[in-house]
PDB file of C-alpha atoms in Angstrom:
ATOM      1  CA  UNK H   1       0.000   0.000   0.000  1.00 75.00           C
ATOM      2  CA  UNK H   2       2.625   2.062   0.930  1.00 79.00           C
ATOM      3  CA  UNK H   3       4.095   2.392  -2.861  1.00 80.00           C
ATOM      4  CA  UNK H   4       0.475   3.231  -4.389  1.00 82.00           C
ATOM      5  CA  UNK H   5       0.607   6.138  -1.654  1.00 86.00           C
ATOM      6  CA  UNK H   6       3.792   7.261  -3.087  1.00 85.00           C
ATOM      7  CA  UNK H   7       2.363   7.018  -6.273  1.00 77.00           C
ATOM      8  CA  UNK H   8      -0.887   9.058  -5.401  1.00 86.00           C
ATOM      9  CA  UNK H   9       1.526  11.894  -3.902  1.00 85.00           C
ATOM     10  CA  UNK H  10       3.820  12.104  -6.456  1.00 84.00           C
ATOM     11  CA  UNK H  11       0.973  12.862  -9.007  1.00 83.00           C
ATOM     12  CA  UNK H  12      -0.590  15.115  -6.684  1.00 85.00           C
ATOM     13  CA  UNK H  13       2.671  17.334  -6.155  1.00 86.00           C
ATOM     14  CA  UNK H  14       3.354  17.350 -10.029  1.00 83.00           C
ATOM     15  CA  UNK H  15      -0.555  18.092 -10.691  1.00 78.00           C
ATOM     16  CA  UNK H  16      -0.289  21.083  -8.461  1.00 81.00           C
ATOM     17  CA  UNK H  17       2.735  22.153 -10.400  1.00 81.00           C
ATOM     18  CA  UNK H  18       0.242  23.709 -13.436  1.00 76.00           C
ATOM     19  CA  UNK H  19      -1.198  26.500 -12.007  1.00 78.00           C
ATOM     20  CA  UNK H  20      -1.629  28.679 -15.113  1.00 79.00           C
ATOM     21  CA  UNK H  21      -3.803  25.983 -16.891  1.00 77.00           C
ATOM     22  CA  UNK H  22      -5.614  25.824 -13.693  1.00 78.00           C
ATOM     23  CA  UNK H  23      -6.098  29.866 -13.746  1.00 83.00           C
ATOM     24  CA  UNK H  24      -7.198  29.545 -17.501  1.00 80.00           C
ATOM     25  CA  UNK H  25      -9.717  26.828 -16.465  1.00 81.00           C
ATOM     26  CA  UNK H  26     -11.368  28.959 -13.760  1.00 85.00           C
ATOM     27  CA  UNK H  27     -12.278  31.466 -16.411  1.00 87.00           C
ATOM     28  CA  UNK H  28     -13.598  28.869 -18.792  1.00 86.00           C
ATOM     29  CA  UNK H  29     -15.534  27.168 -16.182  1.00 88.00           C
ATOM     30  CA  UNK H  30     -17.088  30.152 -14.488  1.00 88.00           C
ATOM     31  CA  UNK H  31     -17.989  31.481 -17.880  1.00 89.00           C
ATOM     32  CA  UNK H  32     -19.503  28.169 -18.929  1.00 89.00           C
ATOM     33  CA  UNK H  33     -21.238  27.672 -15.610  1.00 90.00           C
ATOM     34  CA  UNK H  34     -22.650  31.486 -15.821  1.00 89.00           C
ATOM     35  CA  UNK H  35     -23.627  30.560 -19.350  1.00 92.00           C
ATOM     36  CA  UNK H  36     -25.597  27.386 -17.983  1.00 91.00           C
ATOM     37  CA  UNK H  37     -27.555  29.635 -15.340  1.00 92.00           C
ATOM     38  CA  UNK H  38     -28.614  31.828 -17.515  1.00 92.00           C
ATOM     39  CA  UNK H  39     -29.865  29.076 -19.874  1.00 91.00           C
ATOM     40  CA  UNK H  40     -31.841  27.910 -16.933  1.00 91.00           C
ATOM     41  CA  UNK H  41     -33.501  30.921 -15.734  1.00 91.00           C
ATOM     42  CA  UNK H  42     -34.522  31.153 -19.341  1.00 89.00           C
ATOM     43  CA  UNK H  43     -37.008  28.375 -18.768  1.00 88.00           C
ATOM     44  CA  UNK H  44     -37.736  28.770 -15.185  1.00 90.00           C
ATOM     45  CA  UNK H  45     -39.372  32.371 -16.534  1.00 88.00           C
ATOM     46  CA  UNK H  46     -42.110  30.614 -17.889  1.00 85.00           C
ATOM     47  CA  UNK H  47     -43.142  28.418 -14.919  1.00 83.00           C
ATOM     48  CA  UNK H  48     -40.848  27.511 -12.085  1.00 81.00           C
ATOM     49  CA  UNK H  49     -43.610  25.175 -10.673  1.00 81.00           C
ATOM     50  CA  UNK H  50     -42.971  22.548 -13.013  1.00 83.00           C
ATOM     51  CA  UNK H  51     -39.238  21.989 -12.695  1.00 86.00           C
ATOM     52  CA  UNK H  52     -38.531  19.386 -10.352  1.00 87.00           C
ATOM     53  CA  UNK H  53     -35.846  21.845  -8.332  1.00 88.00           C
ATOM     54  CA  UNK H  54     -35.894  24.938  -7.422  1.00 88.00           C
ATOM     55  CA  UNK H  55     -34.088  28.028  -9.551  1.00 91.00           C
ATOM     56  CA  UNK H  56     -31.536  28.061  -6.297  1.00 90.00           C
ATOM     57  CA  UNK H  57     -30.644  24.793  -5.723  1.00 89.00           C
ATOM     58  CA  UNK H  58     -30.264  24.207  -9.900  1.00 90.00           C
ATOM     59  CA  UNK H  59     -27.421  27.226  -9.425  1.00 91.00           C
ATOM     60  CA  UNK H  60     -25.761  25.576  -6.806  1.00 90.00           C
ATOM     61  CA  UNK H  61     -25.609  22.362  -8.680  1.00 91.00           C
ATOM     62  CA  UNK H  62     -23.979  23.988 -11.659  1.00 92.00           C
ATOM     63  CA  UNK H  63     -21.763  26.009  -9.499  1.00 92.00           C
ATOM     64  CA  UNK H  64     -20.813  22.948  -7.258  1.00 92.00           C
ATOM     65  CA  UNK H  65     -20.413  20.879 -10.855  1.00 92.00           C
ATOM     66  CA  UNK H  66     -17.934  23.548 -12.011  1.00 91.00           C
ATOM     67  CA  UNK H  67     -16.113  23.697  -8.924  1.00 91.00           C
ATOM     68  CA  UNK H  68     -15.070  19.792  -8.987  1.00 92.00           C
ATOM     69  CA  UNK H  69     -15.443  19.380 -12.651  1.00 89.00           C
ATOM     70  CA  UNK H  70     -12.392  17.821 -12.748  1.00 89.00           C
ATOM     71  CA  UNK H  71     -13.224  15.041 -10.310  1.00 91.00           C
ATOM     72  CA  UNK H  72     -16.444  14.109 -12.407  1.00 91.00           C
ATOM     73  CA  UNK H  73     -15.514  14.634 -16.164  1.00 88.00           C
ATOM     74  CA  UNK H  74     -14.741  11.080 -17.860  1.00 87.00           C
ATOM     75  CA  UNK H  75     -13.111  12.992 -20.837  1.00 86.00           C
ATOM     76  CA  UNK H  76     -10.097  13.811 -17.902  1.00 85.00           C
ATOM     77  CA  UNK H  77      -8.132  10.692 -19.025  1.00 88.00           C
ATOM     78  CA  UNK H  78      -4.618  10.457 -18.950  1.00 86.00           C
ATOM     79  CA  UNK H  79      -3.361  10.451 -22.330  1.00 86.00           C
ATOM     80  CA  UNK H  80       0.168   9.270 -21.530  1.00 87.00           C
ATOM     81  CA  UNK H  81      -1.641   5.694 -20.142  1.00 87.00           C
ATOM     82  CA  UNK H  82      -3.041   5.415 -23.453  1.00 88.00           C
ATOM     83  CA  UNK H  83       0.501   6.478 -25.428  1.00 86.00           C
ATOM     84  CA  UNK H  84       1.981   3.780 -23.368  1.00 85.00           C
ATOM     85  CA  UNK H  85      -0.183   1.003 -24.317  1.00 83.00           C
ATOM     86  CA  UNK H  86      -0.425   1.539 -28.014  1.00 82.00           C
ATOM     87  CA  UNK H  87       3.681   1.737 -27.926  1.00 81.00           C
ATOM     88  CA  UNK H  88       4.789  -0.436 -25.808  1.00 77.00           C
ATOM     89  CA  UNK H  89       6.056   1.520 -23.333  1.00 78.00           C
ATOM     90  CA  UNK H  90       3.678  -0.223 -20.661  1.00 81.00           C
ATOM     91  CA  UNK H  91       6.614  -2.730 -20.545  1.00 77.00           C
ATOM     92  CA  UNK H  92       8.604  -0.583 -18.245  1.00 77.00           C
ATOM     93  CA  UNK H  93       5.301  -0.433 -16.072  1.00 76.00           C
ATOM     94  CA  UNK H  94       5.383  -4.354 -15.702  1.00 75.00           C
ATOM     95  CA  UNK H  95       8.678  -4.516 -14.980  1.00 77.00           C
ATOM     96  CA  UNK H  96       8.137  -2.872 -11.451  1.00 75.00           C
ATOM     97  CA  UNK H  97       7.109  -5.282  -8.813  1.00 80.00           C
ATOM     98  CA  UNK H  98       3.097  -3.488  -8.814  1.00 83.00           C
ATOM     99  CA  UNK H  99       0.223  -4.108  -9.594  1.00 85.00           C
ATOM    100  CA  UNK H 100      -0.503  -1.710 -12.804  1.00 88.00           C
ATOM    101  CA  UNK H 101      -4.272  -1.524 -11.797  1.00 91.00           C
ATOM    102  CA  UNK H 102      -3.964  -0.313  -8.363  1.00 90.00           C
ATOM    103  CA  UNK H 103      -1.347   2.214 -10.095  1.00 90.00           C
ATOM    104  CA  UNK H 104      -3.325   3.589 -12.465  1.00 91.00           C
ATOM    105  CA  UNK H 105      -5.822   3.734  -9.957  1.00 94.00           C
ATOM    106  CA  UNK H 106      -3.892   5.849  -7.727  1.00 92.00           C
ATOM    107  CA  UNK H 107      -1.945   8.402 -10.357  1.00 90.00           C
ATOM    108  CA  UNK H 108      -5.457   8.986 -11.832  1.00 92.00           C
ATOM    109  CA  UNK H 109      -7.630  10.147  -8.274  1.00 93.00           C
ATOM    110  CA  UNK H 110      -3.989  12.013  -7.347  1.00 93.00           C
ATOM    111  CA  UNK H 111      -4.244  13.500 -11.280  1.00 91.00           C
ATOM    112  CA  UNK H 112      -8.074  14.308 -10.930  1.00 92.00           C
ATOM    113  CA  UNK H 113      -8.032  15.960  -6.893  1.00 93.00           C
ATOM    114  CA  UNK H 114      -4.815  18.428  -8.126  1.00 91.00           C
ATOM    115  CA  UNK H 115      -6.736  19.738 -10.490  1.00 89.00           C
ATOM    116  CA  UNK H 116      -9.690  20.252  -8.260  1.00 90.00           C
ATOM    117  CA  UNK H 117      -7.894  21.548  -5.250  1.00 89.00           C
ATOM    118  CA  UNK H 118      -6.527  24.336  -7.740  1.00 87.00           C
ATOM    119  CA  UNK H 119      -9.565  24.928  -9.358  1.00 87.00           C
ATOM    120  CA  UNK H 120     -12.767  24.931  -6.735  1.00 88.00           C
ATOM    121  CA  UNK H 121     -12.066  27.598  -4.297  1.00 88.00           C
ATOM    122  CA  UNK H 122     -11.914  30.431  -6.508  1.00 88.00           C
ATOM    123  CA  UNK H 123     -15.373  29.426  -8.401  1.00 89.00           C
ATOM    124  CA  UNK H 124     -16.965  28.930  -5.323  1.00 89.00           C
ATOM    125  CA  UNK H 125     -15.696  32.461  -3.739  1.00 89.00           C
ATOM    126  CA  UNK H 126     -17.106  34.300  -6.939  1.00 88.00           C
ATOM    127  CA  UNK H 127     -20.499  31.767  -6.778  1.00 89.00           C
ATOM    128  CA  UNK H 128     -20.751  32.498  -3.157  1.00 87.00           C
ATOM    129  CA  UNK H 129     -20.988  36.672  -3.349  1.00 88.00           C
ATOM    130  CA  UNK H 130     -23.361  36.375  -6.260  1.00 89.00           C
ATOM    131  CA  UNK H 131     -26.780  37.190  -5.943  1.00 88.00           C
ATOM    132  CA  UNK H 132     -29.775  34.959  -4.772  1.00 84.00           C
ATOM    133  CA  UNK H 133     -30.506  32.769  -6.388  1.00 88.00           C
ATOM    134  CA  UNK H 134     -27.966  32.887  -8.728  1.00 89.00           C
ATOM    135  CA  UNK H 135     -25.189  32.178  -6.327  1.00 86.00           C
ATOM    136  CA  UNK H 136     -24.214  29.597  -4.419  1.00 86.00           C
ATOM    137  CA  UNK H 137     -26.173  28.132  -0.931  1.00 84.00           C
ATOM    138  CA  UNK H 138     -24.915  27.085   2.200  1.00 83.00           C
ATOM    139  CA  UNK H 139     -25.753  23.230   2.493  1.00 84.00           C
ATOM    140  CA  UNK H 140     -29.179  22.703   4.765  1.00 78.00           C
ATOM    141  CA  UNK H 141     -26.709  21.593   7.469  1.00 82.00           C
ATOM    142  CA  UNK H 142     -23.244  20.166   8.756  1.00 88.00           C
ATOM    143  CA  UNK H 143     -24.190  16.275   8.437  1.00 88.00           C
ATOM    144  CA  UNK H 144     -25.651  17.047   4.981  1.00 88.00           C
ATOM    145  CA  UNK H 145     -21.807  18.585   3.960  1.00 91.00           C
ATOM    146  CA  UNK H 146     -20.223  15.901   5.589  1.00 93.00           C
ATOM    147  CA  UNK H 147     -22.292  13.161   3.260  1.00 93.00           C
ATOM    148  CA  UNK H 148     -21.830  15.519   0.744  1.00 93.00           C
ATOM    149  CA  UNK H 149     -17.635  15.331   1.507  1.00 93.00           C
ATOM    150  CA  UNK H 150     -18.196  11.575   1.428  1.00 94.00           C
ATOM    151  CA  UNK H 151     -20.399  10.971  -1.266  1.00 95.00           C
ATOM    152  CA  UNK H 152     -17.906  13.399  -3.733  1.00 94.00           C
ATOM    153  CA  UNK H 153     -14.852  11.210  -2.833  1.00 94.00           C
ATOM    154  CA  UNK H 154     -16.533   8.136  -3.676  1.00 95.00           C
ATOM    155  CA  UNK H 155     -18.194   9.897  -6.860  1.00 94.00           C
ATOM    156  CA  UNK H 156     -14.509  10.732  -7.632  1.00 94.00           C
ATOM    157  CA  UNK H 157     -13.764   6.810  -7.124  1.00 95.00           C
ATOM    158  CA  UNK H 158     -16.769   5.290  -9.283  1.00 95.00           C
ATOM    159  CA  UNK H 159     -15.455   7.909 -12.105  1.00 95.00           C
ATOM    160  CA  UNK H 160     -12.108   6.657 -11.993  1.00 95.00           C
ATOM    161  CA  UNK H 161     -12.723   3.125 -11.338  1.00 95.00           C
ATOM    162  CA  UNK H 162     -15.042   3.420 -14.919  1.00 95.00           C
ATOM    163  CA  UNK H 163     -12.100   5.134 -16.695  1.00 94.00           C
ATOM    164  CA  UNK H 164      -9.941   2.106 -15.790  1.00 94.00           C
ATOM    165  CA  UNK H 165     -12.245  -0.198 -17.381  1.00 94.00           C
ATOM    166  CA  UNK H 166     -11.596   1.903 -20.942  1.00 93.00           C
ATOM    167  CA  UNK H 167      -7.908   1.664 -20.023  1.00 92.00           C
ATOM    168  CA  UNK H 168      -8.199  -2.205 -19.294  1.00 91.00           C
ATOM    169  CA  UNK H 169     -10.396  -2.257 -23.114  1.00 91.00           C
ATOM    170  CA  UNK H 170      -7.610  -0.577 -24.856  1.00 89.00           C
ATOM    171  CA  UNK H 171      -5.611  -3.149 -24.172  1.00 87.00           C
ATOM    172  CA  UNK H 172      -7.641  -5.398 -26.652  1.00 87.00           C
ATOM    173  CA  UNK H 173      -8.385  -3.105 -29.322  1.00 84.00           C
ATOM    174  CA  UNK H 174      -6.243  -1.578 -31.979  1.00 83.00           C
ATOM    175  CA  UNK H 175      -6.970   2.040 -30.898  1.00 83.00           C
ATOM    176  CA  UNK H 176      -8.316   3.251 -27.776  1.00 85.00           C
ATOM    177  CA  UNK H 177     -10.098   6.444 -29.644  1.00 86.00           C
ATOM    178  CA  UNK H 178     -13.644   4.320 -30.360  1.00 88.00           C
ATOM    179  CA  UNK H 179     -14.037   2.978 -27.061  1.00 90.00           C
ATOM    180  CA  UNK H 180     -13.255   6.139 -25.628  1.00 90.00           C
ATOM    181  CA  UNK H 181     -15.482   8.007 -27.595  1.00 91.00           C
ATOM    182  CA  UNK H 182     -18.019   6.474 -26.679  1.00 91.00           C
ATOM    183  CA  UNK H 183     -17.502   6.080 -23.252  1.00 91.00           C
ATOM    184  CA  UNK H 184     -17.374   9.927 -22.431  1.00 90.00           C
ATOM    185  CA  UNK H 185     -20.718  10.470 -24.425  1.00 90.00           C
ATOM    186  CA  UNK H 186     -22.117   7.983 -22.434  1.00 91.00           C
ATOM    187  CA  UNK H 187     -21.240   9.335 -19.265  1.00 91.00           C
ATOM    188  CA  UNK H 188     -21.574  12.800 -19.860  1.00 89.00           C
ATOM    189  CA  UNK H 189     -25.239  12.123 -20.737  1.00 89.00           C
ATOM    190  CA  UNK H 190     -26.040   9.610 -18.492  1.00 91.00           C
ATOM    191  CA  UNK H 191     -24.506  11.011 -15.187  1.00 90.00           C
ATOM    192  CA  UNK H 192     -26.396  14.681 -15.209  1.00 87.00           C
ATOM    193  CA  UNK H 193     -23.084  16.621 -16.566  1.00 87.00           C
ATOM    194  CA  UNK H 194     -25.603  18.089 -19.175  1.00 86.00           C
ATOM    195  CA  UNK H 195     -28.670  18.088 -17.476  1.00 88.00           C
ATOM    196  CA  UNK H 196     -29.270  17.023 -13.773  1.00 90.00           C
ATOM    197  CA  UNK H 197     -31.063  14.108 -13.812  1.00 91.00           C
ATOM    198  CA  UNK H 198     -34.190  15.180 -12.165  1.00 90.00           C
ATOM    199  CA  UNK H 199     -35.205  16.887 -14.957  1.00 90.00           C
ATOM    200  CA  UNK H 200     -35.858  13.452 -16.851  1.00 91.00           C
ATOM    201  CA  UNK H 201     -39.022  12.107 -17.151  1.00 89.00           C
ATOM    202  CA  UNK H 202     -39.605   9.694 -14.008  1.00 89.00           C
ATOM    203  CA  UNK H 203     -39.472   6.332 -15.394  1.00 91.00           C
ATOM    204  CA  UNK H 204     -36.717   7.620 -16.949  1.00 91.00           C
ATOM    205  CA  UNK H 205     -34.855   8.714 -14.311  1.00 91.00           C
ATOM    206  CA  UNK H 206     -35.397   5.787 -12.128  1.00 91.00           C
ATOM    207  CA  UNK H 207     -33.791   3.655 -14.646  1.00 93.00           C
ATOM    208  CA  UNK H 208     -30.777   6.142 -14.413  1.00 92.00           C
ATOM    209  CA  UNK H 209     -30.522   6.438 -11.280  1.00 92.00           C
ATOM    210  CA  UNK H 210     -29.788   2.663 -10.440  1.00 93.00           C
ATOM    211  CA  UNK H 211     -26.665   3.009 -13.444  1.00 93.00           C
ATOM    212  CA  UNK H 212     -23.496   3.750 -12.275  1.00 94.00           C
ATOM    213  CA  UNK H 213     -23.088   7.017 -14.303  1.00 94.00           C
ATOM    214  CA  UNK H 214     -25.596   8.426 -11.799  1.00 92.00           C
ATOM    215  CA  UNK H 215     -23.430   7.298  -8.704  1.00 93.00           C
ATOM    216  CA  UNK H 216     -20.716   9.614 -10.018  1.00 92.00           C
ATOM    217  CA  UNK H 217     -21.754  13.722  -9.689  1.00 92.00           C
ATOM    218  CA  UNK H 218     -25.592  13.119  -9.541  1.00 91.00           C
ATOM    219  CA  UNK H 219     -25.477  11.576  -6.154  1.00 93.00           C
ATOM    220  CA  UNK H 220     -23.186  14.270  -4.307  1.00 93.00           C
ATOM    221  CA  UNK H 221     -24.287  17.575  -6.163  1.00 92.00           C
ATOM    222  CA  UNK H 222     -27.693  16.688  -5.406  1.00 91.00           C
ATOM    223  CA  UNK H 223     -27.405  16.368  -1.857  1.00 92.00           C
ATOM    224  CA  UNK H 224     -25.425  19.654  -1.039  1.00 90.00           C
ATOM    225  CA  UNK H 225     -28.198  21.318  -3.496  1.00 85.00           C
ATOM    226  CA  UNK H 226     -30.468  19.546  -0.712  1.00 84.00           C
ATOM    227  CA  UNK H 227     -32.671  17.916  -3.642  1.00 85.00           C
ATOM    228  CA  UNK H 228     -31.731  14.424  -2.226  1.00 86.00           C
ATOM    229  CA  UNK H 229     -32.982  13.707   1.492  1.00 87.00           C
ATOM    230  CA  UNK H 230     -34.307  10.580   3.220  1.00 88.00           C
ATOM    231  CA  UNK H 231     -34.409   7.059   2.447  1.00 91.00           C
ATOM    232  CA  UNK H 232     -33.856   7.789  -1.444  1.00 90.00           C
ATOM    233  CA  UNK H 233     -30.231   9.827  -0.365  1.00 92.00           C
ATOM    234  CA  UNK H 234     -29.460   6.728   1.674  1.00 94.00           C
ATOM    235  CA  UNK H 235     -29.927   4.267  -1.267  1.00 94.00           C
ATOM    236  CA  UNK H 236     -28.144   6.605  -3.633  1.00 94.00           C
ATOM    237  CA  UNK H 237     -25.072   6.542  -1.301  1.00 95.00           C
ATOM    238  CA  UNK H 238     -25.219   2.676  -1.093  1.00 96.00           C
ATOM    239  CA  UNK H 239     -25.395   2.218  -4.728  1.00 95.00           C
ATOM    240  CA  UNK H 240     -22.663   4.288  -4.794  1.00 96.00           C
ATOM    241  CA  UNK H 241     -20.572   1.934  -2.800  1.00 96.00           C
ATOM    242  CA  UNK H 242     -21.943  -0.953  -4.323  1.00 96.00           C
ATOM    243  CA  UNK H 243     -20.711   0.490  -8.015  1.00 96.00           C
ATOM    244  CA  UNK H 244     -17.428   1.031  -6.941  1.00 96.00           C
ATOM    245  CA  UNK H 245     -16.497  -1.955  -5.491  1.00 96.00           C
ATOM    246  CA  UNK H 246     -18.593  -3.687  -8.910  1.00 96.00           C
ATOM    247  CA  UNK H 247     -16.191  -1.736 -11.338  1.00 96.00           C
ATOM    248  CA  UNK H 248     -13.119  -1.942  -9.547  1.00 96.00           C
ATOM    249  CA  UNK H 249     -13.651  -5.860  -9.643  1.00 96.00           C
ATOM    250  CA  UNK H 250     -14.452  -5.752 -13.484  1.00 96.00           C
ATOM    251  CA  UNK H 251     -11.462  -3.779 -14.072  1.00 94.00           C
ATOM    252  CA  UNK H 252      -9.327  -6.327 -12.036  1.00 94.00           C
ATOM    253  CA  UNK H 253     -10.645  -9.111 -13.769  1.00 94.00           C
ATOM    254  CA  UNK H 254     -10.183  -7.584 -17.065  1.00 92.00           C
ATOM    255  CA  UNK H 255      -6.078  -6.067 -15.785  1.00 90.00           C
ATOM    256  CA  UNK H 256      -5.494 -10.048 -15.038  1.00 89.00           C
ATOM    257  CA  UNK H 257      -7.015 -10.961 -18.226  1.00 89.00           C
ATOM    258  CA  UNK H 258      -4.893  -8.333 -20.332  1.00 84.00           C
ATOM    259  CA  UNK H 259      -1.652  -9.420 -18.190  1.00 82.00           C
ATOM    260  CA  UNK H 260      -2.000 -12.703 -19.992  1.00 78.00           C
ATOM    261  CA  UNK H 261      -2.353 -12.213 -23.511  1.00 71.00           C
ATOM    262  CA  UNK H 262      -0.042  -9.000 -23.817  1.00 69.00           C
ATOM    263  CA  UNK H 263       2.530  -9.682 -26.510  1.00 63.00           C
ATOM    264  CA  UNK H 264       5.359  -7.078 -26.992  1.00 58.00           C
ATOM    265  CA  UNK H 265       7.928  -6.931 -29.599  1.00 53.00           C
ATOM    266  CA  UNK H 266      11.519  -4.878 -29.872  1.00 50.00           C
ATOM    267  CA  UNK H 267      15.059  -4.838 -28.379  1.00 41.00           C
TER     268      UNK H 267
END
């Protein structure tokens, strides 16, 4: 365990390290969250009764969503894992006495909370002096931000743990680009990145909420924006644990599966 640490910290240091990408991606993301309110409003004008939650706690789920983009977005894969598989170079990786799963694992959550920890506190400074209700809210209370803390970490952990399973595929295809295409549609539908997922049509969203795309930003957004209380919060935070442990087997099964038929060639 103690290796995979040092892994996870020496990602995190180096992902700290890129501070004026981070600056660049505050602007972007506080434009495109502004840009997303606005959209909203738009349709609340005509009649907020029928939108499933309310004008306030829609802003803080875009603002929130901004914020931690980076631990949610399934497009935020690590290119040089994907290099190193189509050239070889994951040779060098199997040389070391690791596991390449639980390495992966680790550089990827270091790679993902950098980029948050540089990223969040200035969006939610600006969210939280805007307006009502176009800023951001104070959760309902201090055991709702704690689940909230909990249910984003593991949100962060079902996101990577899918990611690994399209770096476990690649392994068997030619190129990774198809499968990975198709993967980040899927998720960035499916998960409420576009549109939270109580805006679906109910036996819609019932089917997506038992998916593991929902256990992702859906589940933890929601319940800071306080539009997920009660038994259904509980049973969104066990599926969440339930999906992570699911994936992370899948992608071990499929890591020992690719460990046996890898074939590399070259002095």
């Amino acid at each position: 365990m103690k290796k995979y640490i040092a892994f996870f910290r020496l990602r995190f240091s180096m992902g700290l390290q890129y501070r004026a990408a981070a600056a660049a991606g505050v602007v972007t993301q506080f434009v495109w969250g502004g840009m997303e309110i606005m959209m909203f409003r738009a349709f609340y004008n005509t009649d907020p009764d029928v939108f499933p939650m309310t004008f306030q706690a829609t802003s803080a789920y875009i603002w929130m969503q901004q914020a931690f983009l980076a631990l949610f977005m399934a497009w935020l894969m690590e290119n040089e894992i994907f290099d190193s598989i189509v050239n070889g170079n994951v040779a060098y990786e199997l040389c070391r006495p690791i596991d390449i799963y639980n390495m992966w694992f680790s550089r990827s959550l270091a790679n993902r909370i950098s980029k948050a920890v540089l990223r969040c506190m200035p969006i939610l400074l600006v969210a939280g002096f805007l307006p009502a209700p176009y800023g951001m809210m104070l959760p309902e209370s201090l055991p709702a931000f704690m689940l909230f803390l909990l249910t984003m970490l593991t949100g962060a952990g079902v996101t990577v743990a899918f990611c690994m399973l399209v770096y476990m595929i690649s392994f068997f295809t030619i190129s990774p680009a198809g499968i990975r295409i198709v993967a980040v549609s899927t998720v960035e539908f499916f998960s409420g990145a576009i549109i939270p997922l109580p805006f679906f049509p109910e036996n819609i969203r019932k089917i997506l909420e038992l998916l593991p795309f929902a256990s992702m930003q859906n589940v933890p957004l929601r319940i800071y924006s306080g539009d997920l209380i009660g038994a259904p919060m509980w049973k969104a935070i066990l599926l969440q644990f339930l999906w992570l442990m699911i994936l992370v087997l899948i992608g071990k099964l499929l890591n020992s599966l690719a460990m046996k038929r890898i074939s590399l060639q070259g002095g």
